[in-house]
Amino acid sequence: MFYRTRIDLAFTTQADALKAREKALAMLPEAVTINPNTPQEERGFITVERCFHDEDPSLDCLVIEHHQTT
């Protein structure tokens, strides 16, 4: 059994987004990959994106960086 945390936060400044990323990255070494090296593998991840969902028309998010469990 695992305990899983899922968080999706939007910020108005890049500085706040990067601050949240730093806190999450500090925990990444303790996070595990579930069922590694199997078809059911699930990797934990941290993604920072530029979000354009408030635009008219709405645009897709642009990934700035992505980190995942090993």
Short mmCIF file of C-alpha atoms in Angstrom, two decimals:
data_model
loop_
_atom_site.label_atom_id
_atom_site.label_comp_id
_atom_site.label_asym_id
_atom_site.label_seq_id
_atom_site.Cartn_x
_atom_site.Cartn_y
_atom_site.Cartn_z
CA MET A 1 0.00 0.00 0.00
CA PHE A 2 1.09 3.58 -0.68
CA TYR A 3 -0.01 7.04 0.39
CA ARG A 4 -0.43 9.30 -2.60
CA THR A 5 -0.53 13.10 -2.77
CA ARG A 6 -1.88 14.81 -5.86
CA ILE A 7 -1.65 18.60 -6.10
CA ASP A 8 -2.50 20.94 -8.98
CA LEU A 9 -1.99 24.62 -8.13
CA ALA A 10 -2.14 27.71 -10.35
CA PHE A 11 -0.23 30.87 -9.42
CA THR A 12 -0.24 34.38 -10.86
CA THR A 13 3.56 34.66 -10.74
CA GLN A 14 6.34 32.38 -11.93
CA ALA A 15 8.19 33.03 -8.66
CA ASP A 16 5.36 31.47 -6.64
CA ALA A 17 5.16 28.49 -9.00
CA LEU A 18 8.90 27.91 -8.70
CA LYS A 19 8.72 28.20 -4.91
CA ALA A 20 6.10 25.43 -4.83
CA ARG A 21 8.24 23.40 -7.24
CA GLU A 22 11.28 23.70 -4.95
CA LYS A 23 9.30 22.39 -1.98
CA ALA A 24 8.01 19.46 -4.04
CA LEU A 25 11.46 18.70 -5.49
CA ALA A 26 12.82 18.46 -1.96
CA MET A 27 10.41 15.54 -1.39
CA LEU A 28 11.05 13.80 -4.73
CA PRO A 29 13.92 11.61 -3.43
CA GLU A 30 11.54 10.03 -0.88
CA ALA A 31 8.84 9.34 -3.48
CA VAL A 32 8.71 5.91 -5.10
CA THR A 33 7.80 4.50 -8.48
CA ILE A 34 4.93 2.04 -8.16
CA ASN A 35 5.43 -1.32 -9.93
CA PRO A 36 8.78 -0.34 -11.48
CA ASN A 37 9.85 -2.04 -14.72
CA THR A 38 6.42 -3.53 -15.34
CA PRO A 39 3.60 -2.60 -17.72
CA GLN A 40 1.76 -1.22 -14.65
CA GLU A 41 4.60 1.17 -13.72
CA GLU A 42 3.44 4.50 -12.27
CA ARG A 43 5.99 7.28 -11.83
CA GLY A 44 5.45 10.25 -9.58
CA PHE A 45 6.09 13.58 -11.26
CA ILE A 46 6.37 17.33 -10.88
CA THR A 47 5.56 19.49 -13.89
CA VAL A 48 5.76 23.28 -14.15
CA GLU A 49 3.71 24.75 -16.99
CA ARG A 50 2.70 28.09 -18.42
CA CYS A 51 -1.10 27.86 -18.41
CA PHE A 52 -3.16 29.70 -21.01
CA HIS A 53 -6.60 28.39 -19.99
CA ASP A 54 -7.71 31.93 -19.10
CA GLU A 55 -7.04 33.16 -22.66
CA ASP A 56 -9.79 33.64 -25.23
CA PRO A 57 -9.57 31.34 -27.05
CA SER A 58 -8.11 28.98 -24.47
CA LEU A 59 -4.71 27.55 -25.39
CA ASP A 60 -2.85 24.44 -24.25
CA CYS A 61 -0.36 24.63 -21.41
CA LEU A 62 3.34 24.87 -22.26
CA VAL A 63 5.59 22.59 -20.20
CA ILE A 64 8.53 24.53 -18.76
CA GLU A 65 10.06 21.61 -16.85
CA HIS A 66 9.18 18.05 -15.84
CA HIS A 67 10.71 15.85 -13.12
CA GLN A 68 9.77 12.27 -12.21
CA THR A 69 10.63 9.52 -9.77
CA THR A 70 13.34 7.05 -10.71
#
